[in-house]
Amino acid sequence: MRGGYNVPVAGAPLAEVRELPAPDRLYLPLASRRFDFSDVRVGEGQSVVRGEVLAVDPERFSIPLLAPYGGIVRLGEVEGHIVLDELDASADARVSSGSVSGGPAAGPGGGPAARSTGKPIAERLLTLGAWQYLSDARTGDPVDPLISPSATIASTLRLEPFLAGGEAQLDGALERLARGLEHLRGMAPEAPLYVIVPDADEPLAAELRKTVSACSGAHVVSVPMRFPFDDPALLARYLKLPAGPDAAVWAIPVEGVLAVEAALTDGRPCTERIVSFAGPAVREPVHVRLVPGHPVADILADRLCREPARVVDGGLLTGAVLPPEQRGIDSECTGLTVVGEPTRQTLLAFARPGISRRSYNRSFVGTLRTDMSMRYKAELSGEVRPCIACGQCADVCPAEILPQVIHRHLYADRLEEAQRTRVDLCVGCGLCSFVCPSKIDLRTEFLDAKRVLREEEEALRAEAEAAAAEAQAAEAAQAGEAEAAAAQAGEVTS
Ligand code: SF4
Ligand code: SF4
């Protein structure tokens, strides 16, 4: 693997995981990064138990939004959210383990499973909220429960600054990890299972390697602890796994393996997450255990050391600004990264030697100070400038493409050229944007281009399918006409 860079930025959380006081109400967003839970399955004032299906995403295999606690449903109170009132954390709805091999799983509370797939294990994982953790390694999309993978990549790493990786997720849970891996193996026995572990000397890394090596059929892959070497698309390329529509590669993060274990061993719904709360504007950066819907305002209250603050849903490099109207943690949230909003312009920044600044290209005096982390801030400190062909973006890019060349094509509206120079290989890690001295937002440019190319490809495929269906219908009609004519001719003769 080449490229990559660990951003030396201040504000990382402690490895330990803290519990947060239980909230009075939950605000469950009906949308998250990949899901749109538009099919609401509960009514106003309905009483639900923990793990009950509140809504599903009809476009993505009916992946459900589960009730993290029991409570009373309030609809329409906060736009785009289901509010849960009068919370009851005591009722632990479980699906009986017998249904894994004995037919479709019933939902907690006796309701139907989220989707009938004919595959009992997939149905159980869908019903219990664990299926959402499986994604296509190359696209990041949710995977089809009806299609078996050609390989599975389970990663214990999360290398983006601040987010909770194996060290936070696996504290005291190595046995559960081993059981989860066995379950994954059982779900796709023909497909190789690659388990990504850190190439590090720490005791936890050694213990992890030992645990994984003991799992039958798991291939241990040690990867350097450099961002973004945990990216599933890069790993699939690195492992030279076959690509194409018939060779789906599943990817699952460590919390997903634990969710699979909880669902298949105990029938427990997956309603908790470990979310990092970190960044330079956070007084005490920590990892916290919480449930989706936990009010964002409760998490931020009295914990910021700089205001106004910008809250990012996700990590430092790949997260997106949390919409102000979002009231609760969504069901895919991995972290909240908080940075101070710029309130004033830095005067004569170009004339300062930068004693308190550090950057990738070592152009400031502060680079000589080994004790100093980079200041992560929201302001640009100047304007976006034209590309100066410094090559720093290509230096850090892990996808082995030339971001500056692709940028030139996109800037000139040459989408096909950008595709020829393999913009599709960009994994959206954001390192190029981070190191660019001209402050060009290359990542957003490339992700937009990939989206347009994908939409064009899908439109072409749909057109070809429609044309094929039309041709088939015309052929069938022609055959029918010929048959009718022959029958008529037979009648005339007789
Ligand atoms: S081009 Fe894509 S993969 Fe390469 S550094 Fe930029 S965002 Fe990351
Ligand atoms: S880092 Fe920015 S300025 Fe340097 S080559 Fe890349 S796009 Fe151009």
Coordinates of C-alpha atoms and ligand atoms in Angstrom, one line a residue, residues 228 393 396-401 403 406 425-433 442-443 446, ligand 1:
P228 CA -6.8 5.4 5.3
C393 CA -1.9 15.5 -3.2
V396 CA -0.5 11.2 0.0
C397 CA -3.1 9.7 -2.3
P398 CA -3.5 6.0 -1.4
A399 CA -5.5 5.2 -4.6
E400 CA -2.5 5.5 -6.9
I401 CA -4.1 8.2 -9.0
P403 CA -5.5 14.1 -8.1
I406 CA -8.0 14.8 -12.5
L425 CA -10.6 4.8 -7.9
C426 CA -10.8 7.7 -5.4
V427 CA -11.9 6.4 -2.0
G428 CA -12.8 9.8 -0.7
C429 CA -10.3 9.8 2.1
G430 CA -9.9 13.6 1.9
L431 CA -6.1 13.6 2.4
C432 CA -5.6 15.5 -0.9
S433 CA -7.9 18.3 0.2
L442 CA -10.5 18.0 -4.4
R443 CA -12.4 15.3 -2.4
F446 CA -14.1 13.8 -7.1
Ligands
SF4_1 S1 -7.9 11.5 -4.7 FE1 -9.4 10.4 -3.4 S2 -8.3 8.7 -2.6 FE2 -6.7 10.2 -3.4 S3 -6.2 11.4 -1.6 FE3 -7.9 12.4 -2.6 S4 -9.7 11.7 -1.7 FE4 -8.1 10.3 -1.1

